[in-house]
Coordinates of C-alpha atoms and ligand atoms in Angstrom, one line a residue:
X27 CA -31.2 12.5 -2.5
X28 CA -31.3 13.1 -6.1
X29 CA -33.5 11.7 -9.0
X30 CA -31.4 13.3 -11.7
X31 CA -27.9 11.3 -10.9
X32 CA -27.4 7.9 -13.1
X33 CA -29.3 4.9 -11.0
X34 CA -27.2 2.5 -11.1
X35 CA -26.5 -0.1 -8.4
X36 CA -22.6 -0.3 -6.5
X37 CA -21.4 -3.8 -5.8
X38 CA -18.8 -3.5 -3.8
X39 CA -16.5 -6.9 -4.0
X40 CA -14.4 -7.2 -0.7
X41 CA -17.4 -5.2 0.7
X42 CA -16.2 -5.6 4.6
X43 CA -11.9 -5.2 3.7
X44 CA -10.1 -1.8 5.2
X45 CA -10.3 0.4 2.0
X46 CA -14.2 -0.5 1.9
X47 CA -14.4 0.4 5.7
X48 CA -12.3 3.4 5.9
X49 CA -12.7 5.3 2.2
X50 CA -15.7 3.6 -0.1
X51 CA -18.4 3.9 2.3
X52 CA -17.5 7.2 4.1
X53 CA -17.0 8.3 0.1
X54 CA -21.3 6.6 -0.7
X55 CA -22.4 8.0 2.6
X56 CA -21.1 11.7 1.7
X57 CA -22.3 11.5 -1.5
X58 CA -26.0 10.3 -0.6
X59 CA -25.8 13.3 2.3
X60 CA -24.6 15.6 -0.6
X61 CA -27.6 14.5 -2.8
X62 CA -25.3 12.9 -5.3
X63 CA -27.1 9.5 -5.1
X64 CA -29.7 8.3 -6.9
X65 CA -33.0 7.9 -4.1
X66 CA -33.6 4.6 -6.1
X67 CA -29.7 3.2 -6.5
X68 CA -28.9 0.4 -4.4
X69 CA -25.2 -0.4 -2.8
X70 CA -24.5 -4.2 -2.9
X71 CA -21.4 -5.3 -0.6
X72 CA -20.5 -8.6 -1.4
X73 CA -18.6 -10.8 1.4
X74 CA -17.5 -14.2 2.1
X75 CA -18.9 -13.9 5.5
X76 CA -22.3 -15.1 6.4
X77 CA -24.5 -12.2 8.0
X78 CA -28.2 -10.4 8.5
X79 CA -28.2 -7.4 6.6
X80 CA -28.7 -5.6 10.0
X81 CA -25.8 -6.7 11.2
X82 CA -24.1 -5.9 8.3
X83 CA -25.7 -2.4 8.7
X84 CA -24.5 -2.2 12.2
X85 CA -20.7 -2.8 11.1
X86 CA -21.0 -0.2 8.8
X87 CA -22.0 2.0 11.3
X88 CA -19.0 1.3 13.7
X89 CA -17.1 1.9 10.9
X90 CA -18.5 5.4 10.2
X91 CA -17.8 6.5 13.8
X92 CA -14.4 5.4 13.2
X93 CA -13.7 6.8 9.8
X94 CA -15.8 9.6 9.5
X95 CA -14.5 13.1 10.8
X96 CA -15.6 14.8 14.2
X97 CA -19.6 15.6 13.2
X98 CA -19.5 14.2 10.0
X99 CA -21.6 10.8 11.1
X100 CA -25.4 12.0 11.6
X101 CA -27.8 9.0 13.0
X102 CA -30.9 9.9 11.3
X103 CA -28.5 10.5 7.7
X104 CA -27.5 7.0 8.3
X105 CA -30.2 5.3 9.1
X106 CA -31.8 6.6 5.4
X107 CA -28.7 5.4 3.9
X108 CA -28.3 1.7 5.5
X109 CA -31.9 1.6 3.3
X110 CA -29.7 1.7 0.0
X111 CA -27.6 -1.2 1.2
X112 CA -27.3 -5.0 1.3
X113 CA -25.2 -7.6 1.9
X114 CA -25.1 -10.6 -0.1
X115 CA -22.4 -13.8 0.9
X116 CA -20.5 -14.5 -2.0
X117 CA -16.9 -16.8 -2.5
X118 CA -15.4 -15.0 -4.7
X119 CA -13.6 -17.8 -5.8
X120 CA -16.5 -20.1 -6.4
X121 CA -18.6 -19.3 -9.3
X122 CA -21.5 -21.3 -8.0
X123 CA -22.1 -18.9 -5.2
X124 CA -22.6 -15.9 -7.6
X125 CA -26.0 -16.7 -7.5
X126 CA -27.6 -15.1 -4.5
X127 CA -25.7 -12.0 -5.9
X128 CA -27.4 -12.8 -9.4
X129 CA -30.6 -12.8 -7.5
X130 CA -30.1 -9.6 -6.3
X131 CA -29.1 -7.8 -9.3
X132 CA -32.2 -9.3 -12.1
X133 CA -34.7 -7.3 -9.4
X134 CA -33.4 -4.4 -11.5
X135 CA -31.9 -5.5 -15.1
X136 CA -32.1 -2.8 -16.6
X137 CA -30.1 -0.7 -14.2
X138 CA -26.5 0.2 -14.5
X139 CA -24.2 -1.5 -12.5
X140 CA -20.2 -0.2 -11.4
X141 CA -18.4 -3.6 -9.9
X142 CA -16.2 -2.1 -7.6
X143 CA -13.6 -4.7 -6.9
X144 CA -11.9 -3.8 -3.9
X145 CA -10.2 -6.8 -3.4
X146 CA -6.4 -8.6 -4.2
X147 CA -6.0 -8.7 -7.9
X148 CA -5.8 -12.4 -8.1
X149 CA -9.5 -12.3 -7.8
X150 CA -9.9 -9.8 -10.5
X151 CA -10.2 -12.6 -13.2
X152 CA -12.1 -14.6 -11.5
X153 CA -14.9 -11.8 -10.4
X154 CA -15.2 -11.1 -14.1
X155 CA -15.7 -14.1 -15.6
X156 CA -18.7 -15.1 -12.4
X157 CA -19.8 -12.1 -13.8
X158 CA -20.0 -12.9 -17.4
X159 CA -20.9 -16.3 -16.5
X160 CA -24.3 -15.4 -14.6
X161 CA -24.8 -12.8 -17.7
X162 CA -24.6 -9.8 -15.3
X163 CA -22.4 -7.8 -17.5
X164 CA -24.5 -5.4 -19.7
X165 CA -23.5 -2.6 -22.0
X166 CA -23.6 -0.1 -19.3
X167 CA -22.0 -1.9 -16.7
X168 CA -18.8 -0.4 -15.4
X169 CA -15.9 -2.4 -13.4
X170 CA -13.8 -0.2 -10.9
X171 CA -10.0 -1.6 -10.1
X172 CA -8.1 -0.8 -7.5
X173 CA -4.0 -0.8 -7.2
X174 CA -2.0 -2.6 -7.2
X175 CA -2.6 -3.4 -10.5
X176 CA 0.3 -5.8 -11.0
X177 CA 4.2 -5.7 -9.6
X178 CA 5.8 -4.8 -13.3
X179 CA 4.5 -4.8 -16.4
X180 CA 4.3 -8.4 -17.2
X181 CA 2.1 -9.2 -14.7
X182 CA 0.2 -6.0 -14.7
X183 CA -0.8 -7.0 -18.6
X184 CA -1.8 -10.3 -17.3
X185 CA -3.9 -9.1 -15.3
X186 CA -5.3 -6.1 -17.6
X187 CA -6.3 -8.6 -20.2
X188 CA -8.1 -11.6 -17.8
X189 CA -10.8 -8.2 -17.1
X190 CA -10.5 -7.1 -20.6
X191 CA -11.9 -10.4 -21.5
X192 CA -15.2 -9.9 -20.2
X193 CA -15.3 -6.0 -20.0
X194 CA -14.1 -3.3 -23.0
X195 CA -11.7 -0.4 -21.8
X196 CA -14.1 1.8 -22.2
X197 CA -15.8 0.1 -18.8
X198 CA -13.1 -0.3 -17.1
X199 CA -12.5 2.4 -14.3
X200 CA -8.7 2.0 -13.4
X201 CA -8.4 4.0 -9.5
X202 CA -5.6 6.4 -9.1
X203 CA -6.5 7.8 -5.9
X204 CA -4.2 11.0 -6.0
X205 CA -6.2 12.1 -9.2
X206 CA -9.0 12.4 -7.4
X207 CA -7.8 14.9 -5.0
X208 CA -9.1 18.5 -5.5
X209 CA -5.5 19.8 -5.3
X210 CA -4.5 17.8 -8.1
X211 CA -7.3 18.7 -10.0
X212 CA -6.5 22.2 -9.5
X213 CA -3.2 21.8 -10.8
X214 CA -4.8 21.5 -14.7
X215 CA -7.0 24.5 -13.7
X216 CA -3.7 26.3 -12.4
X217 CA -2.1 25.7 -15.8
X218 CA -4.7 26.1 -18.0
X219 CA -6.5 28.6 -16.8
X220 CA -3.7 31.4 -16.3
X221 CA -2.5 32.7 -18.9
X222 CA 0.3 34.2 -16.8
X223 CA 2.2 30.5 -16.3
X224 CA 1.7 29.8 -20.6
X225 CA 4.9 31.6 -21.9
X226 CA 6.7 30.4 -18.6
X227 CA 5.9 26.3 -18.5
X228 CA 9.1 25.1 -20.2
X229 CA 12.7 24.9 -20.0
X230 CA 13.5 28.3 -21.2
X231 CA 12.0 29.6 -17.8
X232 CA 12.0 26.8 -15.4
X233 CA 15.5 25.2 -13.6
X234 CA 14.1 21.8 -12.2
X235 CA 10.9 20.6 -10.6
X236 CA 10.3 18.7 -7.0
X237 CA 7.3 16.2 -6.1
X238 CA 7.6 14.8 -3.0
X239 CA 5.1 12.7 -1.0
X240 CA 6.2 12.2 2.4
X241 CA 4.7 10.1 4.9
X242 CA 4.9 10.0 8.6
X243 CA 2.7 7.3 9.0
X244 CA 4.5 3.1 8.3
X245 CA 2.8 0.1 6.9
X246 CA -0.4 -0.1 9.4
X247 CA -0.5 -3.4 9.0
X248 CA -0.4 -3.6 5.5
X249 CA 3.2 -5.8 6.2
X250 CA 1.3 -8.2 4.2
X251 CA 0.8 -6.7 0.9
X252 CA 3.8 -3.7 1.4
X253 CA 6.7 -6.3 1.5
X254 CA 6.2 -7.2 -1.8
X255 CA 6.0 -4.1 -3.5
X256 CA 7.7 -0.7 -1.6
X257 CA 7.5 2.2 -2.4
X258 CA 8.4 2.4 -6.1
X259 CA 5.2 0.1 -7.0
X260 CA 3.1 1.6 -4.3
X261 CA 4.1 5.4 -4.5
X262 CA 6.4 6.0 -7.4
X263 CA 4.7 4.1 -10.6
X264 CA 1.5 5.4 -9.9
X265 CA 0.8 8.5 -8.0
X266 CA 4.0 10.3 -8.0
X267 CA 4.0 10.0 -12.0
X268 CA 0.3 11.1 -12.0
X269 CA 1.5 14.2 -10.6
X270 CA 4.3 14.8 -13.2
X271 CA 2.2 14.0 -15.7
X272 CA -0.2 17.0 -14.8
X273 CA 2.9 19.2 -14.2
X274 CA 4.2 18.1 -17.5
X275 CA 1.7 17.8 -20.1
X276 CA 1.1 19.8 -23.0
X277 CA -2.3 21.3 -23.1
X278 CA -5.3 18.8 -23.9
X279 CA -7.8 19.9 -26.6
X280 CA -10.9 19.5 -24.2
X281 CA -11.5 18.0 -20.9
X282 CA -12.5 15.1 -22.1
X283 CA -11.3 11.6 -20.9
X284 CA -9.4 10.5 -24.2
X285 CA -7.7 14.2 -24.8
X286 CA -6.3 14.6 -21.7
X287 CA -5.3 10.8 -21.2
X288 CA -3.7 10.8 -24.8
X289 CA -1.3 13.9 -23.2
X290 CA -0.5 12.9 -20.1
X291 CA 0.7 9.3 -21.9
X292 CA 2.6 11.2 -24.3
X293 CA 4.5 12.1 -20.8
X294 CA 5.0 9.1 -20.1
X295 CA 6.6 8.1 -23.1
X296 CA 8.9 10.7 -22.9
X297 CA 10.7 9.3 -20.2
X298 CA 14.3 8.9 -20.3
X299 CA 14.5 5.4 -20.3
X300 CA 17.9 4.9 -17.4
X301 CA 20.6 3.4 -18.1
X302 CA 22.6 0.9 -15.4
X303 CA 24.9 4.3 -15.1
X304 CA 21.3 6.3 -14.6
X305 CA 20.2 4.3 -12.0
X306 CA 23.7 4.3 -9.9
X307 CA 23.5 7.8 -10.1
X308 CA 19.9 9.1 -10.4
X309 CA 18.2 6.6 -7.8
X310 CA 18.1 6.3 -4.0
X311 CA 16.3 3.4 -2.5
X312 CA 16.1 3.0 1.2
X313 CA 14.6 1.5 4.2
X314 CA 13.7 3.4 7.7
X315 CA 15.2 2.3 10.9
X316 CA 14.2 2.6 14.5
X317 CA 13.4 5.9 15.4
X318 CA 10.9 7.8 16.8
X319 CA 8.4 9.7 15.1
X320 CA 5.9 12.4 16.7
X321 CA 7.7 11.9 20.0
X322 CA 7.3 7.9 20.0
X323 CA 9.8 5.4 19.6
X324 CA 9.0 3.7 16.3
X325 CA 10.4 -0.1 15.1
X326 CA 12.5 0.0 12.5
X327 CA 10.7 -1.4 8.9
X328 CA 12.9 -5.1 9.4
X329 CA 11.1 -5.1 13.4
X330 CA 7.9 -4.1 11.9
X331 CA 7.6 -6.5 9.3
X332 CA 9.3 -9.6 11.2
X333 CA 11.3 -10.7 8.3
X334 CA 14.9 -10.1 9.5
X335 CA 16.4 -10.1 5.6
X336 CA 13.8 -7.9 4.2
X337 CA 15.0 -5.8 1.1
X338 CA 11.9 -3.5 0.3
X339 CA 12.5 -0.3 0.0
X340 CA 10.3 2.2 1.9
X341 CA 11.9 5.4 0.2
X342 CA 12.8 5.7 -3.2
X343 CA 14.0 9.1 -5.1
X344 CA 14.7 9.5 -8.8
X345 CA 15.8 12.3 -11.1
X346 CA 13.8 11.9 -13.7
X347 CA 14.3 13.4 -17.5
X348 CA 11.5 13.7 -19.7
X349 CA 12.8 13.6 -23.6
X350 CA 10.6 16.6 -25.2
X351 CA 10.7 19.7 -26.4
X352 CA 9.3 21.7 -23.5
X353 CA 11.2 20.0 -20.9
X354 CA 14.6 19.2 -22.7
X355 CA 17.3 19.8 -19.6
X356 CA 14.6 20.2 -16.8
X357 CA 15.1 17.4 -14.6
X358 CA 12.1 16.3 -12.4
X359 CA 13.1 15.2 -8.8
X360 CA 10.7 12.8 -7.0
X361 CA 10.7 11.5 -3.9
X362 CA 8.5 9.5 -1.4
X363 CA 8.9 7.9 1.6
X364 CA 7.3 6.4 4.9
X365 CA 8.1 6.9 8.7
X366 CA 9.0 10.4 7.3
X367 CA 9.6 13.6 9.8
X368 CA 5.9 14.7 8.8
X369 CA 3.4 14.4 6.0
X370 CA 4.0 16.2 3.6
X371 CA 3.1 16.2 0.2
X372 CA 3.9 19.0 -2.8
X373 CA 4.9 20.2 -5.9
X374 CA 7.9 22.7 -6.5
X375 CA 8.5 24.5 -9.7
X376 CA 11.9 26.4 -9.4
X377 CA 12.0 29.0 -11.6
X378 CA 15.6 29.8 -13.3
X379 CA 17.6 32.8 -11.8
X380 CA 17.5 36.4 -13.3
X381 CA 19.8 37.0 -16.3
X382 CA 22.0 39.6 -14.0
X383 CA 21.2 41.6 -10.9
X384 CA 21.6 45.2 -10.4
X385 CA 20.4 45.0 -6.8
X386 CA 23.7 44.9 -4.4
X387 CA 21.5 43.6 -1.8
X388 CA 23.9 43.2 1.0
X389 CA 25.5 40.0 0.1
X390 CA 22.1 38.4 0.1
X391 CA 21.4 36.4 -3.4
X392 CA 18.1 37.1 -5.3
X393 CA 15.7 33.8 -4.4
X394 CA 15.1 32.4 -7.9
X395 CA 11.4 32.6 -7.7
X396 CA 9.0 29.4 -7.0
X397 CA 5.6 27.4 -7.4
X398 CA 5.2 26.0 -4.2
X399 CA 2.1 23.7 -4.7
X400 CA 1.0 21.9 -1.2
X401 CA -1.4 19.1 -1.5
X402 CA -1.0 17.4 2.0
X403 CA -1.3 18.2 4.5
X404 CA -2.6 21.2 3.9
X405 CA -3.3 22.8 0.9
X406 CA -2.0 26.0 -0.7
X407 CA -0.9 27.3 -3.9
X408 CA 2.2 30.3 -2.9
X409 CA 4.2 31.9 -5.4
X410 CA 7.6 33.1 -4.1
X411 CA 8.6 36.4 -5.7
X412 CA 11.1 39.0 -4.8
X413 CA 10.3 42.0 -2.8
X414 CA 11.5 45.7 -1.6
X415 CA 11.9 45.7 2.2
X416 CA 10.5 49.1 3.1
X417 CA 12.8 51.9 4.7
X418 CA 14.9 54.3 3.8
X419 CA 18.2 52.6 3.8
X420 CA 20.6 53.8 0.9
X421 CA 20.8 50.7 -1.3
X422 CA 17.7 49.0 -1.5
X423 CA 17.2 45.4 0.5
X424 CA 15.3 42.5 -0.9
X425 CA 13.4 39.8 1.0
X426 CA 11.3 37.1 -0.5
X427 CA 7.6 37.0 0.1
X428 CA 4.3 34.9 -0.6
X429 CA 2.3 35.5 -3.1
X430 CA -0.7 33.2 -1.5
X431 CA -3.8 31.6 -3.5
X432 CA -6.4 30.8 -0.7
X433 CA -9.2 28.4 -2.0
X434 CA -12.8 31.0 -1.8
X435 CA -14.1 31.3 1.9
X436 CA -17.4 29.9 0.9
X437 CA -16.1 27.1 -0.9
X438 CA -17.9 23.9 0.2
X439 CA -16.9 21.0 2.0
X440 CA -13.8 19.6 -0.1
X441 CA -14.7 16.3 -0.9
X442 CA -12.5 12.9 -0.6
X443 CA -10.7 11.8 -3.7
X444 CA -13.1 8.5 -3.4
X445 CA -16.2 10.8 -3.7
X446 CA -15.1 12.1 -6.6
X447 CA -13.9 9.2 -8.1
X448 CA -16.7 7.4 -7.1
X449 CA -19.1 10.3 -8.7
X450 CA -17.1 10.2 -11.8
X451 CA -17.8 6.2 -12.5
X452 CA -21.4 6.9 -11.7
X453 CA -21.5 9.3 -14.2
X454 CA -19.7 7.4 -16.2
X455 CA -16.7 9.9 -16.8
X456 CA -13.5 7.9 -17.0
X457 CA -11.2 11.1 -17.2
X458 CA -9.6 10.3 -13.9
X459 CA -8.8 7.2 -14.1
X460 CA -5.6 5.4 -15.6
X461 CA -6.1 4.1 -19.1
X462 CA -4.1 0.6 -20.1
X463 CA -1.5 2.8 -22.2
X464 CA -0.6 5.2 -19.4
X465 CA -0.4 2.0 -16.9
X466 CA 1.7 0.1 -19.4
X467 CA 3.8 3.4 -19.8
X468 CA 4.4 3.7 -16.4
X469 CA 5.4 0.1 -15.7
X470 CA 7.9 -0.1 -18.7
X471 CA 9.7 3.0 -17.1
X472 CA 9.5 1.9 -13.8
X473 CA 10.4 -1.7 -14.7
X474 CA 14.3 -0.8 -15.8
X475 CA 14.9 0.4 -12.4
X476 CA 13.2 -2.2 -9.9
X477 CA 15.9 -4.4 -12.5
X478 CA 18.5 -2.2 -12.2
X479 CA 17.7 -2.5 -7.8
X480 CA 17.4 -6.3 -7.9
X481 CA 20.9 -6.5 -9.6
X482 CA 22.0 -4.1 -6.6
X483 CA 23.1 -1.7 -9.1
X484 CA 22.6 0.6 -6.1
X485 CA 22.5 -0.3 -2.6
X486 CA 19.9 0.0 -0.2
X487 CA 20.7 3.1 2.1
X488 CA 18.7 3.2 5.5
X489 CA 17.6 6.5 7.2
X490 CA 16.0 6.8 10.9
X491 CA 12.0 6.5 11.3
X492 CA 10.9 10.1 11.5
X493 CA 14.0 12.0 9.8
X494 CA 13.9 13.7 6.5
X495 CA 15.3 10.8 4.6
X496 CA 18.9 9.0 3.7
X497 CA 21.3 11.8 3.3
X498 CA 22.0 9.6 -0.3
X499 CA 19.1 11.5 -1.5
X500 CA 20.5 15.1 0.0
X501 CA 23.6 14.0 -2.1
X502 CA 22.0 13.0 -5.2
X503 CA 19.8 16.5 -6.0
X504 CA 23.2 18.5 -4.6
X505 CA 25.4 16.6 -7.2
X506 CA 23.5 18.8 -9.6
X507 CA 24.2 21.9 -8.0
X508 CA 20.5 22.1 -6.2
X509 CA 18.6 21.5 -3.2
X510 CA 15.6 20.1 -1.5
X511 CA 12.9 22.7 -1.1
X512 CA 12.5 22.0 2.7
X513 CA 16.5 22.4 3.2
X514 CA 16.3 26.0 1.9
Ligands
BG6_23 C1 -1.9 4.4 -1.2 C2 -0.7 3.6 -0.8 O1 -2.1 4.2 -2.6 O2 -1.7 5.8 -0.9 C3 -0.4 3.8 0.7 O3 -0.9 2.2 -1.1 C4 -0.3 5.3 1.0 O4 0.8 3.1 1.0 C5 -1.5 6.0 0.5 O5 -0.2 5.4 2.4 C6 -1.3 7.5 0.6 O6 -2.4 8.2 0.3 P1 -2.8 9.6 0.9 O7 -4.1 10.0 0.2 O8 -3.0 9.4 2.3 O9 -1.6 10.5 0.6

C-alpha cells in the first residue's frame, strides 16, 4: 500500500456490469497488491441492486477467481482489499437516490474523486447532473468514460456536451483501452527513442503499412450492444486509428497530454476524406458464417444474434490515405475482424525494395525489409532484414532473418491496459486518453463510410467463422500490387 499515490476515492457506476467484473476490479486489486493505492482511498461501486457490503464483497471475490490469472488471486491480498470497498444502491436514473452515495462521499470532502462510469452512455448525462445536483463535483474530481462513446459523430457530440455540462475537458478521462497496452506504448518509445527509424519514418523509405486486429473470439453475449454498432464503431473508429495515429505522428514536443494529443489529431485530420468511388474500392465490410473455430463448430453471426436480416458487419478493412507530407503515397491498410482463424493483433511497416540488386540469388527476390510489431497475442518487436546464408557456394544466397527485440528478462509483471489507465486518472495524467477533438476527428472520418455502407455502396461479403477473412479483402490490398503480411 502506498501513502505517496493521490487519495482519492473510485466510484465505480455500473459497479456489478461485465467490464467492472472482468477488467476494473482485477485492474484496483493489482494495483493495491502493487502498492499503487493509496492505504487511505476508498473504491465505491454503485449498483441498482440492494445488497450487504459483504455480499457485495463475496461477489467480487467470485469474480476474482474467475478473472484473475492462474496464482494471481491471494486470499489474505484480498481480504485487505475488500477493506477499501463499498457498495452503495443507487438508480442511476433517479436523482433522489443519489443520496446514500452523497452520504458516502461528504465522510471525506476534501478528497479527490474519479467517477468511473462504466455503464450505457444514455446514463452518462444523467450521472453527471445527480452529481452536480448533490454538489459532489469538486475542482479535482475526475469523470472516466467508457466506449462507445456515440454511433457517429452527431450523437457522440450529444453526448460529449450533456458531461461537458457539469465537468471541464480537462476532467474528463475519455477510455481507449488499446492505449493503455504496454505494446502500444512502446511503439512511441520505439520511434522516438531510436534514432535509427528517424531518417526512415516517411514515404521516401516506407511502401505501405498493415494494422490488423484479429479476433478469434464472437460477440460473448454482447449481441445486445454489438448489433448496433460492428466493427467499424467498435474496432475501427477507435482502436485501430489509435494505433495509426502512434505509427503516424510527427514527433510531440514532450510527453505531455496536450503535445502528444495535438499530433496524433493532426493525424487524424489528415485523413483522406473517401469518396463514394473510395469506399467501392477501398472498403470491405463483412459478416462471419458458420464455421468452426479452434476445432468447434461455431454459429454463424445471423444464428448467434437471432435476428435473421441482420446487416452488421463483423469485419471491416480500409485502405486508408493520410494527406501529409511524411506519408504522401503510403497507404495504411487496416483491418479487424471477429470469429477470425486466431487472435492476432500487429503492426507491419514494409519497407520499400532496394534501388537495384547485384545479388543473383538463385531466382529468389530480395524480401523488402519489415517492422513486424506484435501486440497480441504475444508480443514482439522483429525486424526482417536480409542475410548471407553461410557456405561456400559460388554466388552468394540470401535468406531473410529476425532481427528480435525481447522485452528485459527481469522486467516486471506487464500490467493490464486498465491498470494503467486506471493509474493514469489517479494521477491525474490524461495523456492516454481520447481528447473531444481526436474523438470528433475520428467520427467525421469514419462517418462518410458507415454512409457510404448504409447506401450499399459496397455490399456486405461473408467469410466462414474461423478463416482469415472474405477473400474481398485479399483482393482489395492485391489490387495495389501487395499482400497481407500473414499470406507471405
Ligand atoms: C473492445 C471491443 O473495445 O475491445 C470488443 O468492444 C473487443 O469487441 C475488445 O473484443 C478487444 O480488446 P482486446 O484488448 O482483447 O484486444
Amino acid at each position: 500500500m502506498s501513502e505517496t499515490e493521490n487519495l482519492c476515492d473510485i466510484i465505480i457506476f455500473g459497479g456489478h456490469g461485465d467490464l467492472a467484473f472482468r477488467k476494473l476490479m482485477p485492474a484496483l486489486y493489482h494495483l493495491f497488491n502493487d502498492g499503487y493505492l493509496n492505504h487511505q482511498s476508498r473504491i465505491l461501486t454503485v449498483t441498482r441492486r440492494e445488497m450487504s457490503n459483504d455480499e457485495h464483497i463475496a461477489l467480487v471475490e467470485s469474480k476474482m477467481h474467475e478473472f484473475l490469472k492462474k496464482g494471481e488471486f491471494d486470499e489474505a491480498r484480498f481480504a485487505d482489499f475488500a477493506k477499501k470497498m463499498q457498495v452503495v444502491k443507487v438508480d442511476l436514473a433517479d436523482e433522489g437516490s443519489y443520496q446514500s452515495l452523497k452520504e458516502m462521499l461528504d465522510l471525506h470532502p476534501e478528497r479527490e474523486r474519479v467517477n468511473y462510469l462504466s455503464t450505457a452512455p444514455d446514463f452518462f448525462g444523467a450521472i453527471c447532473k445527480a452529481l452536480k445536483h448533490w454538489e459532489l463535483i469538486t475542482p479535482q474530481s475526475r469523470v472516466v468514460l467508457e466506449k462507445p462513446i456515440g454511433r457517429d459523430l452527431e450523437s457522440s457530440r450529444a453526448i460529449n456536451i450533456e458531461v461537458l455540462n457539469y465537468f471541464n475537458e480537462s476532467q474528463v478521462y475519455r477510455i481507449d483501452h488499446y492505449l493503455g497496452k504496454d505494446t502500444v506504448q512502446n511503439i512511441m518509445a520505439l520511434r522516438f527513442s531510436n534514432r535509427i527509424f528517424m531518417p526512415l519514418w516517411d514515404a521516401s523509405n516506407i511502401d505501405h503499412v498493415q494494422i490488423t486486429v484479429a479476433e478469434s473470439v464472437g460477440v460473448e453475449g454482447r449481441w445486445g450492444y454489438y448489433d448496433d454498432y460492428g466493427a467499424m464503431r467498435d474496432m475501427i473508429q477507435n482502436h485501430l486509428l489509435q494505433l495509426l495515429c502512434l505509427v503516424a505522428m510527427e514527433p510531440p514536443c514532450s510527453l505531455d497530454a496536450d503535445s502528444v494529443r495535438d499530433e496524433k489529431v493532426k493525424v487524424l485530420r489528415s485523413l483522406r476524406p473517401m469518396t463514394a468511388t473510395d469506399i467501392e474500392q477501398k472498403t470491405v465490410r463483412a459478416q462471419y458464417t458458420h464455421g468452426s473455430s479452434h476445432g468447434e463448430s461455431v454459429p454463424g453471426y445471423k444464428e448467434g444474434v437471432g435476428v435473421e436480416n441482420s446487416n452488421t458487419e463483423t469485419f471491416a478493412a480500409i485502405r486508408v490515405d493520410i494527406d501529409n507530407w511524411r506519408w504522401n503515397g503510403v497507404p495504411f491498410y487496416i483491418r479487424s475482424g471477429k470469429r477470425m482463424r486466431e487472435r492476432n493483433s500487429e503492426i507491419i511497416i514494409r519497407f520499400k525494395s532496394i534501388p537495384y540488386s547485384i545479388f543473383a540469388n538463385k531466382g529468389r527476390c530480395i524480401s523488402q525489409n519489415t517492422l513486424v510489431i506484435s501486440l497480441q497475442p504475444n508480443e514482439s518487436i522483429k525486424l526482417k532484414l536480409m542475410n548471407k546464408i553461410p557456405g561456400l557456394t559460388e554466388q552468394m544466397r540470401l535468406q531473410q532473418v529476425d532481427l528480435e527485440l525481447n522485452a528485459p528478462l527481469n522486467a516486471e509483471r506487464k500490467p493490464e491496459a486498465y491498470e494503467r489507465l486506471m493509474l493514469d486518472v489517479i494521477r491525474s495524467n490524461p495523456t492516454l486518453f481520447m481528447r473531444l477533438d481526436e474523438v470528433e476527428a475520428a467520427w467525421k472520418w469514419a462517418d462518410v463510410i458507415l454512409e457510404g455502407w448504409e447506401d450499399n455502396i459496397v455490399p456486405m461479403k461473408s467469410y466462414s467463422a474461423g478463416s482469415d477473412g472474405p477473400s474481398a479483402a485479399i483482393a482489395m490490398i492485391e489490387r495495389d500490387g501487395r499482400s497481407w503480411h500473414d499470406e507471405l
